[in-house]
Amino acid sequence: MQASLEHLSDLVVVTDADLAPPGPRIVYVNQAVIERTGYDRERLIGASPRLFQGKDTCREALNRIGNALRRGERVREELLNYTSSGDAYWIGISIVPLFDDRGQLTHFVSTQSDITSRKRIESDLLLFRQAIDQSPSSVIITDNSGHITYVNNGFEINSGYSRDDVLGRTPGFRAWAPKSEIEKRAFWDRLDSGLPWRGEFVNRHKQGHRVVKRAVVSPVRDLEGNISHFLSVEQDITAEKEALSQLEYLAYHDPVTQMPNRRLLQQRVEALLHASFIAPSAALLLIDLDDFKRINDAHGHGFGDRVLQKIGSRLQKQLLSESELVARLGGDEFGVLLCGRTTDAESDLIWRLEALSQQLARPLNIDGETLLLAGSIGVARIPQHGRSFVTLQRNADLALYKAKADGKGGYATFTAELNVAAQRRVRLEESLRLTILRDELSLAVQSQFGPAGDIRGAEVLVRWLRGPEGVPVSPAEFIPVAEASGLIKPLTLTVFRQALEIAAQLKAAGLRIPLSINLSSDLFRDSALIDALVDLVADSVVTPDALMLEITESLFIDTHPDLLRNMSRLAELGFAFSLDDFGTGYSNLAYLKRLHLSELKIDKSFVDGLPQDEDNRAIVLSIISIARQLRLRVVAEGVETSAQADFLVAHGCELLQGYLLHKPSPAEEWLGQLMDGIEKNCRKGVDH
Ligand code: C2E
Ligand code: CA
Ligand code: CA
């Protein structure tokens, strides 16, 4: 029996049954004990089994063993024991009392099996359980039919539901909205094939609010490899989502008006272009508020912002469906996407454009002030005028340019010719830049005559004799290009320099003929340029009274503070001003006095109809009478017939300018003829 015990892998320890202190002593150990504990047999025989125990050996378990042995009963326990070198190991111990023939207790036999690895698994499991229980994430375990068998504390805290609320239910009961059949299929297909599903759930908190969860649901297999449970670990990403949607909102909206911005407009237009079904026709509109800059300058940006907000909301009210959109593109530019049946036919579209224009032109009431605005609209049709947002935008922009050139407050639709015109503008701009740089612009001069045919003044007109095609380009074409590109500044400096040379020669010859120079009104915003012009005059032999500065009457000319300031400055220095193209703009007569004017020029379009056209006659007569009352000199321009000249002279117009009397001629030629006494010839013309 001893031999067979020696080969047992379990540990066998036999002690005597002496229960009086210090307790039983070891009388036998098998080989397994020696191997596991590291003690040799001599050390063990006669020793107390307490030798195997240590500081973490459970006292209660030892007491239970002691009590059982005293009663002569069998006992089973799990104990932590130690080897001779102090390493701990777990044993499952079972102790059996041995009795002799007379029933006398003689020994205790204990068999011990090493359960260290099982104990480790158990404590690992406990740790896992605690970790999961205490994790802030929500953990849900369902059985393989999807019914909840476990939820952790995190779940209870995050969802508001207690464990008892949910055990036995399916996790989907909290869904904010039911999942579609397709979504459900994809979810189960993935889990059934043994793969984890990752995604987001939108759930309802027990309190009713919406929570967004990022979740990983994984199948759990049993020992046979069958899916027995599903584990879902969820994280609350509601705040993250909100921050994200806030960011997204900011990325797609304009902070001033809270309206969609260019990016959103682009997305919507592109979605429309990429849709398999393109609406028969849609349209991209670009809207630019005319003279908005003036409002900002005059009333401040806060006021300007409110104007934009009001205009924006008016435009939005014109939308007819969810798929239409108004966006603020920046500055005073809005973009509108129109689609659906109302844009199918050209006539329908026009109806909508009219409605939009009307909204732009309706008086605005802001801070007790009433404003009159207008906006120009450029239209590109989708998809006819472009299959990309960039193209559509460019073409709508060309149409906008056309709308503005046709007179403010209107609309225009893109045509292929506009493209050609735009290309020409670009070419003109490039070429003009070089021309100015090479100082190749020249001047023509056109004389102005008094009723007696005497030269009283002359207008200098810029000439570009060799344009991009090698032929002259009219200032009517390149001046707007110069104004739009900023080239107007160097151009004006060039004109001034040359005009001053002519004036110097006139002065040297003892001729007092003031030279009129055209100034684009935008230049008056630019104090640095005005300084440069003043310096040019100061550095020359010419005094300001030898010049007349012509400014065009343009809408709102009166309210720009810089304009008034710079005009006053120049007037103080002795410069005189003439209001060109009078009658075509919208000048407020009350302001005319404040503009330091000394002359009005009746626009050629009114002179044209004289003397037959009754309206023109009335207009011209009233201009002459206004000028008289304001003590301004009147010049009629574009006089082509002697009938016109006679009418004008008869009604008190003091100065005449036009082809009848003199066609603009190159500056040197004009000067030369002047010196030769050309005056006499011209007088004949008037007499005729
Ligand atoms: P504007 O200031 O109204 O100049 C008068 C225009 O009418 C000139 O055209 C002149 O040649 C033309 N004209 C004069 N008499 C007659 C006539 O009897 N019949 C007809 N049909 N036309 C006549 P131009 O030189 O082509 O200039 C066109 C416009 O270009 C000017 O209109 C002015 O607004 C602008 N411009 C010309 N030179 C300058 C300049 O140096 N600076 C600026 N800023 N603008 C200029
Ligand atoms: Ca002029
Ligand atoms: Ca004019």
XYZ file of C-alpha atoms and ligand atoms in Angstrom:
736
model
C 0.000 0.000 0.000
C 2.880 2.303 0.817
C 4.361 1.651 -2.610
C 1.152 2.585 -4.331
C 0.794 5.725 -2.181
C 4.285 6.764 -3.239
C 3.155 6.911 -6.862
C 0.020 8.961 -6.248
C 0.091 12.455 -7.753
C -2.100 13.747 -4.895
C -0.311 14.693 -1.714
C -0.880 12.282 1.207
C -0.053 13.255 4.790
C -0.747 10.977 7.762
C -0.577 12.320 11.309
C -1.173 10.782 14.703
C -4.404 11.631 16.468
C -2.939 13.435 19.450
C -5.227 16.407 19.785
C -3.686 17.808 22.937
C -1.343 20.756 22.272
C 0.815 21.110 20.319
C -1.469 18.826 18.236
C -0.996 15.948 15.803
C 2.365 15.151 14.329
C 3.213 13.864 10.909
C 4.010 10.175 10.767
C 3.998 9.681 7.004
C 4.190 11.754 3.789
C 4.285 10.375 0.273
C 6.791 11.389 -2.403
C 4.365 13.947 -3.880
C 4.466 15.969 -0.625
C 8.225 16.084 -0.665
C 8.232 17.220 -4.286
C 5.529 19.870 -3.869
C 6.708 21.376 -0.563
C 10.462 21.095 -0.999
C 10.939 19.701 2.544
C 12.766 16.405 2.925
C 11.220 13.474 4.766
C 13.401 13.848 7.875
C 12.232 17.435 8.336
C 8.598 16.442 8.017
C 8.306 13.298 10.151
C 7.432 14.357 13.671
C 6.620 17.916 12.608
C 3.205 19.590 12.869
C 1.229 20.098 9.636
C 1.208 23.780 10.672
C 4.591 23.787 8.993
C 2.729 24.104 5.649
C 0.651 27.080 6.763
C 1.521 30.773 6.460
C 0.252 34.297 7.010
C -2.555 34.169 4.400
C -3.830 30.725 5.305
C -7.456 31.127 6.242
C -7.861 30.931 10.064
C -11.577 30.113 9.889
C -10.907 27.167 7.611
C -8.274 25.879 10.058
C -10.712 26.239 12.938
C -13.364 24.324 11.020
C -10.848 21.546 10.385
C -9.810 21.489 14.063
C -13.426 21.258 15.204
C -14.244 18.431 12.806
C -11.195 16.422 13.814
C -12.004 16.787 17.503
C -15.436 15.338 16.774
C -13.778 12.578 14.762
C -15.480 13.654 11.552
C -14.254 13.902 7.973
C -13.642 17.357 6.643
C -12.997 19.072 3.273
C -11.540 22.560 2.862
C -9.525 24.701 0.515
C -6.345 26.060 2.014
C -3.450 28.242 1.042
C -0.191 26.436 1.859
C 3.445 27.361 1.485
C 6.514 25.500 0.242
C 9.815 25.449 2.114
C 10.965 28.420 0.022
C 7.789 30.394 0.867
C 5.834 30.015 -2.448
C 2.086 29.846 -1.899
C -0.069 27.116 -3.434
C -3.713 26.204 -3.092
C -4.849 22.757 -2.061
C -8.157 21.049 -1.808
C -7.711 19.097 1.397
C -9.780 16.181 2.587
C -9.066 14.659 6.033
C -10.318 11.311 7.162
C -9.955 9.994 10.763
C -8.639 6.409 11.128
C -9.871 4.086 13.916
C -8.317 0.833 15.142
C -10.179 -2.439 15.750
C -11.379 -1.203 19.116
C -12.789 1.956 17.634
C -9.998 4.055 19.017
C -9.001 7.150 16.952
C -5.393 6.573 15.942
C -4.544 8.702 12.886
C -5.690 11.355 10.479
C -5.143 10.792 6.766
C -5.228 13.886 4.596
C -5.169 13.823 0.844
C -4.482 17.108 -0.899
C -4.818 18.046 -4.527
C -3.141 21.121 -5.968
C -5.928 23.577 -7.000
C -3.700 26.641 -7.569
C -4.614 27.047 -11.236
C -8.353 26.654 -10.567
C -8.096 29.257 -7.803
C -6.320 31.627 -10.164
C -9.108 31.331 -12.717
C -11.662 31.942 -10.010
C -9.977 35.091 -8.799
C -9.504 36.276 -12.376
C -13.211 35.779 -12.955
C -14.016 37.731 -9.829
C -11.767 40.515 -11.039
C -13.443 40.519 -14.446
C -16.835 40.588 -12.878
C -15.885 43.499 -10.641
C -14.222 45.329 -13.484
C -17.289 44.968 -15.684
C -19.671 45.775 -12.864
C -17.790 48.945 -12.070
C -16.971 50.028 -15.633
C -18.470 53.399 -16.598
C -19.398 51.905 -19.984
C -22.718 50.138 -20.306
C -22.296 46.385 -20.576
C -25.210 44.197 -21.562
C -25.190 40.448 -21.939
C -28.075 38.713 -23.615
C -28.720 35.056 -24.176
C -28.651 33.805 -27.726
C -32.300 34.706 -28.226
C -31.466 38.314 -27.415
C -32.952 38.571 -23.918
C -30.964 40.451 -21.331
C -29.338 38.277 -18.679
C -26.892 40.788 -17.272
C -26.331 44.532 -17.145
C -23.612 46.314 -15.198
C -23.803 49.348 -12.941
C -22.666 51.560 -15.793
C -25.761 50.534 -17.710
C -27.993 51.398 -14.786
C -26.398 54.811 -14.404
C -26.268 55.622 -18.115
C -29.696 54.417 -19.109
C -31.637 55.281 -15.983
C -33.057 51.734 -15.911
C -32.407 49.359 -13.003
C -31.289 45.793 -13.522
C -34.762 44.551 -12.599
C -36.328 46.876 -15.187
C -34.483 45.213 -18.006
C -33.642 41.591 -17.212
C -35.459 39.346 -19.671
C -36.233 42.169 -22.127
C -34.485 42.795 -25.427
C -32.026 45.719 -25.544
C -33.918 47.298 -28.454
C -36.791 48.401 -26.240
C -34.891 51.645 -25.584
C -34.448 52.518 -29.277
C -35.299 56.134 -30.160
C -36.744 55.046 -33.476
C -37.319 51.531 -34.763
C -34.540 50.194 -36.937
C -35.363 49.503 -40.551
C -35.644 45.907 -41.733
C -32.455 46.338 -43.727
C -30.531 47.594 -40.703
C -31.816 44.734 -38.556
C -30.823 42.188 -41.176
C -27.306 43.575 -41.452
C -26.960 43.536 -37.660
C -28.033 39.910 -37.176
C -26.269 38.631 -40.273
C -23.019 39.872 -38.881
C -23.538 38.467 -35.383
C -24.816 35.140 -36.666
C -21.683 34.747 -38.710
C -19.731 35.145 -35.478
C -18.370 38.611 -36.160
C -18.648 41.619 -33.867
C -20.939 44.446 -34.967
C -19.771 48.012 -34.462
C -22.002 51.009 -34.790
C -24.151 53.566 -33.095
C -27.447 53.268 -31.301
C -29.764 56.167 -30.680
C -31.624 55.343 -27.483
C -34.136 56.868 -25.166
C -33.042 57.471 -21.578
C -35.566 56.347 -18.975
C -36.190 60.064 -18.385
C -37.140 60.430 -22.017
C -34.194 62.304 -23.549
C -32.158 61.126 -26.465
C -28.767 59.486 -25.998
C -26.343 58.346 -28.648
C -24.216 55.259 -27.984
C -21.241 53.884 -29.766
C -21.489 50.125 -29.344
C -19.611 46.935 -30.035
C -21.789 43.831 -29.925
C -19.931 40.524 -29.995
C -21.122 36.957 -29.975
C -19.896 34.818 -27.049
C -19.288 31.127 -27.677
C -19.617 28.270 -25.208
C -17.066 25.486 -24.833
C -18.557 23.596 -27.747
C -18.108 26.658 -29.933
C -21.811 27.519 -30.197
C -22.947 31.096 -29.780
C -24.548 31.162 -26.365
C -24.643 34.866 -25.535
C -24.130 38.319 -26.947
C -22.057 40.951 -25.239
C -22.710 44.587 -25.930
C -20.390 47.304 -24.671
C -21.744 50.796 -25.174
C -20.292 54.232 -24.680
C -22.271 57.408 -24.351
C -21.202 59.745 -27.160
C -24.143 62.154 -26.943
C -21.990 65.106 -25.914
C -19.402 64.231 -28.519
C -22.152 64.078 -31.141
C -23.580 67.396 -30.069
C -20.188 69.056 -30.255
C -19.778 67.518 -33.668
C -23.113 68.722 -34.931
C -22.359 72.150 -33.514
C -19.113 72.113 -35.472
C -20.946 70.904 -38.512
C -23.469 73.697 -38.121
C -20.679 76.242 -37.915
C -18.996 74.772 -40.956
C -22.159 75.076 -43.037
C -23.660 78.317 -41.789
C -22.846 81.961 -41.866
C -22.326 83.392 -38.381
C -23.858 86.791 -39.176
C -27.184 85.694 -40.641
C -27.331 82.087 -39.373
C -28.094 81.218 -42.974
C -26.492 78.416 -44.955
C -23.105 79.359 -46.362
C -21.394 78.748 -49.680
C -20.270 75.282 -48.670
C -23.788 74.107 -47.995
C -25.038 75.663 -51.218
C -22.271 73.881 -53.080
C -23.189 70.582 -51.466
C -26.847 70.956 -52.383
C -26.075 71.939 -55.957
C -23.658 69.042 -56.314
C -26.170 66.612 -54.830
C -28.628 67.812 -57.437
C -26.077 67.358 -60.212
C -25.149 63.866 -59.049
C -28.684 62.668 -58.455
C -29.616 59.932 -60.894
C -32.745 61.895 -61.620
C -32.052 65.514 -62.398
C -35.017 67.776 -62.071
C -35.858 69.000 -65.568
C -34.458 72.311 -64.578
C -33.126 74.118 -61.583
C -31.298 77.403 -61.317
C -28.418 78.854 -59.365
C -28.846 82.551 -58.637
C -26.211 84.953 -57.416
C -27.575 88.099 -55.832
C -25.498 91.149 -55.106
C -26.899 94.078 -53.179
C -26.217 97.271 -55.046
C -24.302 99.873 -53.058
C -24.316 97.889 -49.847
C -20.803 99.136 -49.146
C -22.203 102.618 -48.798
C -24.623 101.491 -46.078
C -21.824 99.836 -44.149
C -19.661 102.929 -44.474
C -22.413 105.307 -43.491
C -24.146 103.381 -40.684
C -21.563 100.973 -39.326
C -21.215 97.234 -39.534
C -23.829 96.342 -36.907
C -26.426 98.124 -38.983
C -25.130 96.484 -42.135
C -25.423 93.071 -40.487
C -29.073 93.730 -39.716
C -29.691 94.733 -43.322
C -28.209 91.417 -44.428
C -30.302 89.477 -41.915
C -33.509 91.132 -43.072
C -32.750 90.698 -46.737
C -31.733 87.090 -46.071
C -34.981 86.244 -44.344
C -37.009 87.938 -47.064
C -35.264 85.830 -49.658
C -35.867 82.703 -47.591
C -39.585 83.415 -47.526
C -39.562 83.161 -51.306
C -38.494 79.530 -51.248
C -41.163 77.093 -52.331
C -39.807 73.743 -51.185
C -37.360 72.005 -48.910
C -34.940 71.449 -51.750
C -34.564 75.159 -52.412
C -31.982 77.115 -50.482
C -30.730 80.628 -49.831
C -27.130 80.992 -48.714
C -25.096 84.003 -47.743
C -21.874 83.786 -49.663
C -20.056 86.605 -47.924
C -20.110 90.367 -48.107
C -23.363 91.433 -49.684
C -23.630 88.364 -51.894
C -26.340 85.752 -51.619
C -26.744 82.513 -53.538
C -30.100 80.900 -54.218
C -30.870 77.430 -55.449
C -34.266 77.206 -57.107
C -35.653 73.921 -58.315
C -38.779 72.102 -59.144
C -41.613 72.789 -61.523
C -41.599 76.538 -60.917
C -38.311 76.837 -62.754
C -39.105 74.570 -65.706
C -40.114 77.143 -68.204
C -38.338 80.383 -68.855
C -41.546 82.256 -68.083
C -41.933 80.540 -64.698
C -38.377 81.386 -63.789
C -38.902 85.011 -64.719
C -41.900 85.121 -62.438
C -39.731 83.915 -59.568
C -36.947 86.354 -60.389
C -39.441 89.199 -60.426
C -40.669 88.142 -56.997
C -37.118 88.062 -55.638
C -36.261 91.437 -57.157
C -39.352 92.926 -55.578
C -38.328 91.642 -52.176
C -34.903 93.222 -52.607
C -36.379 96.543 -53.653
C -39.019 96.791 -50.917
C -38.113 99.510 -48.392
C -36.284 98.223 -45.330
C -37.020 99.513 -41.874
C -34.077 99.284 -39.517
C -33.644 101.194 -36.263
C -36.373 103.579 -37.344
C -34.611 104.317 -40.591
C -36.119 103.530 -43.940
C -33.719 102.335 -46.580
C -34.150 101.729 -50.253
C -31.951 98.974 -51.597
C -31.850 97.031 -54.782
C -30.091 93.866 -55.775
C -28.892 92.549 -59.090
C -29.406 88.874 -59.896
C -27.342 86.624 -62.129
C -28.848 83.307 -63.189
C -27.278 80.057 -64.340
C -29.628 77.222 -65.215
C -28.884 73.734 -63.960
C -27.766 71.660 -65.774
C -27.810 73.655 -69.047
C -25.258 76.234 -67.886
C -22.878 73.961 -66.069
C -22.424 70.492 -64.681
C -20.223 71.518 -61.783
C -20.758 74.012 -59.013
C -17.671 75.951 -60.034
C -18.897 76.399 -63.596
C -22.419 77.273 -62.523
C -21.102 79.786 -60.052
C -18.826 81.376 -62.599
C -21.590 81.594 -65.181
C -24.097 83.005 -62.712
C -21.426 85.530 -61.807
C -21.012 86.551 -65.444
C -24.771 86.966 -65.670
C -24.648 89.065 -62.511
C -22.007 91.268 -64.073
C -24.289 91.721 -67.056
C -27.279 92.491 -64.840
C -25.288 95.208 -63.127
C -23.994 96.650 -66.377
C -27.581 96.789 -67.666
C -28.561 98.976 -64.748
C -28.829 98.098 -61.128
C -31.756 96.226 -59.626
C -32.223 93.877 -62.576
C -31.490 90.276 -63.463
C -29.788 88.503 -66.323
C -29.407 84.891 -67.371
C -26.134 83.415 -68.518
C -25.504 83.144 -72.249
C -22.477 81.890 -74.119
C -21.746 85.436 -75.320
C -21.176 86.476 -71.719
C -18.328 84.017 -71.612
C -16.779 85.635 -74.642
C -17.279 89.061 -73.091
C -15.682 87.899 -69.845
C -12.702 86.525 -71.713
C -12.371 89.836 -73.454
C -12.483 91.675 -70.119
C -9.714 89.491 -68.768
C -7.641 90.120 -71.890
C -8.336 93.828 -71.688
C -7.300 93.942 -68.060
C -4.010 92.155 -68.684
C -3.235 94.275 -71.679
C -4.281 97.519 -69.972
C -1.989 96.783 -67.061
C 0.968 96.549 -69.443
C -0.126 99.631 -71.359
C -0.235 101.720 -68.191
C 3.100 100.317 -67.075
C 4.669 101.296 -70.405
C 2.980 104.700 -70.189
C 1.291 104.158 -73.556
C -2.058 105.773 -72.753
C -2.552 109.142 -74.364
C -5.085 111.953 -74.219
C -7.573 113.448 -76.601
C -8.974 116.883 -75.931
C -12.432 118.176 -76.778
C -13.089 121.905 -76.632
C -16.092 123.492 -74.972
C -17.500 126.679 -76.428
C -19.440 129.674 -75.202
C -22.491 130.975 -77.122
C -20.239 133.264 -79.086
C -18.088 130.361 -80.240
C -15.173 131.203 -77.997
C -13.268 128.361 -76.357
C -14.126 128.383 -72.683
C -12.827 125.039 -71.626
C -11.813 121.573 -72.781
C -12.328 118.012 -71.578
C -9.431 115.606 -71.629
C -10.388 112.054 -72.583
C -8.093 109.112 -72.161
C -7.131 107.184 -75.310
C -5.871 103.642 -75.731
C -4.740 103.589 -79.311
C -3.308 100.087 -79.508
C -5.419 97.624 -77.578
C -4.896 93.836 -77.442
C -5.886 93.547 -81.137
C -3.658 96.450 -82.133
C -6.652 98.772 -82.652
C -8.059 101.492 -80.377
C -10.290 100.459 -77.454
C -13.017 102.845 -76.356
C -12.814 104.230 -72.804
C -16.485 103.295 -72.504
C -15.215 99.694 -72.579
C -11.931 99.826 -70.695
C -12.768 102.362 -67.977
C -15.244 99.918 -66.313
C -12.564 97.209 -66.540
C -10.070 99.579 -64.920
C -12.579 100.450 -62.210
C -13.321 96.810 -61.452
C -9.647 95.826 -61.312
C -8.169 98.758 -59.412
C -6.220 99.834 -62.479
C -8.239 103.038 -62.397
C -5.778 104.472 -59.858
C -2.591 104.320 -61.945
C -4.694 105.246 -64.980
C -5.966 108.402 -63.289
C -2.440 109.354 -62.223
C -1.262 108.995 -65.832
C -4.141 111.126 -67.115
C -3.454 113.776 -64.491
C 0.241 113.921 -65.292
C -0.434 114.387 -69.000
C -3.255 116.882 -68.405
C -0.937 118.945 -66.213
C 1.588 119.090 -69.054
C -1.078 120.433 -71.410
C -2.216 122.924 -68.782
C 1.378 124.057 -68.334
C 1.714 124.718 -72.052
C -1.597 126.621 -72.111
C -0.353 128.724 -69.245
C 2.949 129.378 -70.985
C 1.025 130.553 -74.051
C -1.073 132.820 -71.856
C -4.310 130.930 -72.622
C -6.818 130.561 -69.774
C -8.717 127.404 -70.794
C -9.643 125.215 -67.809
C -9.152 121.508 -68.489
C -11.858 119.117 -67.372
C -10.598 115.765 -66.087
C -12.843 112.762 -65.466
C -12.571 111.154 -62.050
C -14.301 107.878 -61.184
C -16.307 108.485 -58.047
C -14.948 105.421 -56.227
C -11.566 107.135 -56.153
C -12.872 109.544 -53.570
C -12.871 106.760 -50.995
C -9.125 106.567 -51.451
C -7.540 109.416 -49.521
C -4.026 108.281 -50.462
C -4.834 108.659 -54.132
C -6.363 112.079 -53.575
C -3.143 113.065 -51.757
C -1.096 111.853 -54.725
C -3.213 113.941 -57.138
C -2.868 117.033 -54.955
C 0.907 116.477 -54.834
C 1.064 116.166 -58.629
C -0.629 119.545 -59.003
C 1.485 121.127 -56.276
C 4.681 119.946 -57.996
C 3.632 121.484 -61.311
C 3.452 125.099 -62.447
C -0.328 124.729 -62.730
C -2.750 126.055 -60.089
C -5.931 124.137 -59.183
C -8.158 126.736 -60.841
C -6.800 125.629 -64.223
C -8.578 122.292 -63.723
C -12.197 121.140 -63.480
C -12.789 117.755 -61.885
C -15.677 115.848 -63.461
C -17.415 113.331 -61.249
C -20.321 111.185 -62.366
C -23.607 111.414 -60.709
C -24.123 108.030 -59.196
C -26.644 106.612 -56.843
C -25.986 107.633 -53.209
C -23.116 109.838 -54.164
C -24.235 112.048 -51.332
C -23.923 109.784 -48.341
C -20.403 108.539 -48.523
C -18.534 110.345 -45.730
C -15.082 109.994 -47.337
C -16.378 111.391 -50.582
C -17.663 114.540 -48.905
C -14.510 114.909 -46.847
C -12.182 114.551 -49.815
C -14.274 116.841 -51.956
C -14.205 119.502 -49.266
C -10.455 119.171 -49.001
C -9.995 119.609 -52.739
C -12.479 122.487 -52.855
C -10.527 124.273 -50.128
C -7.374 123.898 -52.200
C -9.145 125.668 -55.077
C -10.291 122.766 -57.265
C -13.665 123.112 -58.998
C -16.100 120.257 -59.623
C -18.415 119.420 -62.450
C -21.228 116.875 -62.177
C -21.056 114.733 -65.309
C -23.971 112.911 -66.970
C -26.406 114.942 -64.915
C -29.963 113.642 -64.967
C -29.067 109.968 -65.365
C -28.435 109.293 -61.697
C -30.524 109.819 -58.642
C -28.870 112.739 -56.900
C -30.800 114.236 -54.120
C -31.061 117.863 -55.123
C -30.717 119.010 -51.532
C -27.236 117.551 -51.491
C -26.051 119.175 -54.684
C -25.028 122.253 -52.755
C -22.966 120.261 -50.313
C -20.979 118.747 -53.169
C -18.972 121.944 -53.829
C -20.033 121.933 -57.469
C -19.500 124.704 -59.930
C -20.859 123.022 -63.046
C -23.542 120.603 -64.268
C -23.171 118.659 -67.502
C -26.417 117.774 -69.234
C -26.115 114.197 -70.399
C -25.957 113.534 -74.115
C -29.088 111.340 -73.968
C -31.197 114.449 -73.195
C -29.474 116.606 -75.763
C -30.082 113.920 -78.421
C -33.844 114.495 -78.599
C -33.662 118.262 -78.820
C -35.493 120.250 -79.865
C -38.365 117.922 -80.990
C -38.686 115.534 -78.032
C -40.981 117.124 -75.501
C -39.744 115.147 -72.512
C -36.124 115.890 -73.265
C -36.960 119.516 -73.780
C -38.660 119.689 -70.398
C -35.784 117.905 -68.682
C -33.145 120.126 -70.230
C -35.070 123.264 -69.342
C -35.473 122.172 -65.737
C -31.781 121.269 -65.471
C -30.904 124.747 -66.720
C -33.242 126.293 -64.184
C -31.898 124.178 -61.316
C -28.385 125.164 -62.297
C -29.363 128.806 -62.296
C -30.881 128.595 -58.860
C -27.839 126.825 -57.497
C -25.612 129.290 -59.370
C -23.957 126.526 -61.349
C -22.625 126.731 -64.851
C -24.334 124.386 -67.367
C -22.539 122.475 -70.089
C -24.451 120.521 -72.704
C -22.509 117.557 -74.027
C -22.959 115.569 -77.191
C -24.193 118.502 -79.255
C -24.314 117.180 -82.822
C -26.676 119.501 -84.673
C -27.018 123.236 -84.946
C -30.710 122.901 -84.035
C -29.608 121.461 -80.682
C -27.032 124.207 -80.267
C -29.561 126.920 -81.106
C -32.121 125.560 -78.653
C -29.561 125.289 -75.868
C -28.106 128.745 -76.417
C -31.593 130.267 -76.658
C -32.507 128.783 -73.272
C -29.467 129.962 -71.435
C -27.023 127.053 -71.625
C -23.647 128.692 -71.334
C -21.336 126.019 -72.691
C -21.584 123.585 -75.564
C -19.514 120.471 -76.225
C -20.016 118.075 -79.090
C -19.036 116.788 -82.510
C -20.826 119.713 -84.142
C -18.255 122.074 -82.748
C -15.232 119.926 -82.237
C -14.429 116.261 -82.221
C -11.930 115.165 -79.584
C -8.458 115.352 -81.134
C -5.075 114.099 -79.960
C -3.635 116.425 -77.350
C -0.618 117.628 -79.413
C -2.805 118.264 -82.428
C -5.344 120.134 -80.290
C -2.628 122.304 -78.800
C -1.099 122.962 -82.207
C -4.415 123.977 -83.772
C -5.152 126.159 -80.790
C -1.933 128.007 -81.227
C -2.765 128.491 -84.953
C -5.923 130.331 -83.993
C -8.427 127.541 -84.610
C -10.945 129.517 -82.547
C -12.178 131.474 -85.589
C -13.232 128.331 -87.483
C -15.221 127.079 -84.583
C -17.075 130.348 -84.205
C -18.322 129.926 -87.772
C -19.744 126.534 -86.772
C -21.916 128.052 -84.074
C -23.042 130.956 -86.223
C -24.079 128.506 -88.883
P -17.960 111.291 -70.786
O -17.194 111.838 -69.640
O -19.431 111.524 -70.798
O -17.259 111.843 -72.049
C -17.934 112.250 -73.177
C -17.909 111.198 -74.225
O -18.783 111.589 -75.294
C -16.542 111.010 -74.856
O -16.431 109.665 -75.256
C -16.634 111.904 -76.085
O -15.732 111.530 -77.099
C -18.059 111.661 -76.498
N -18.634 112.757 -77.270
C -18.370 114.101 -77.208
N -19.138 114.793 -78.066
C -19.918 113.901 -78.704
C -20.930 113.982 -79.683
O -21.282 115.058 -80.203
N -21.523 112.862 -80.114
C -21.159 111.650 -79.582
N -21.804 110.548 -80.022
N -20.235 111.518 -78.622
C -19.608 112.635 -78.197
P -15.193 108.818 -74.901
O -13.957 109.594 -75.060
O -15.333 107.546 -75.625
O -15.352 108.559 -73.354
C -16.362 107.768 -72.859
C -16.422 107.823 -71.389
O -15.253 107.280 -70.825
C -16.462 109.228 -70.840
O -17.731 109.716 -70.895
C -15.971 109.016 -69.450
O -17.020 108.579 -68.623
C -14.984 107.920 -69.607
N -13.631 108.481 -69.616
C -12.931 109.005 -70.664
N -11.731 109.415 -70.240
C -11.653 109.181 -68.915
C -10.648 109.400 -67.924
O -9.563 109.939 -68.165
N -10.930 109.008 -66.649
C -12.128 108.438 -66.339
N -12.337 108.082 -65.106
N -13.093 108.228 -67.250
C -12.856 108.604 -68.537
Ca -16.845 113.660 -68.767
Ca -20.725 112.823 -69.840
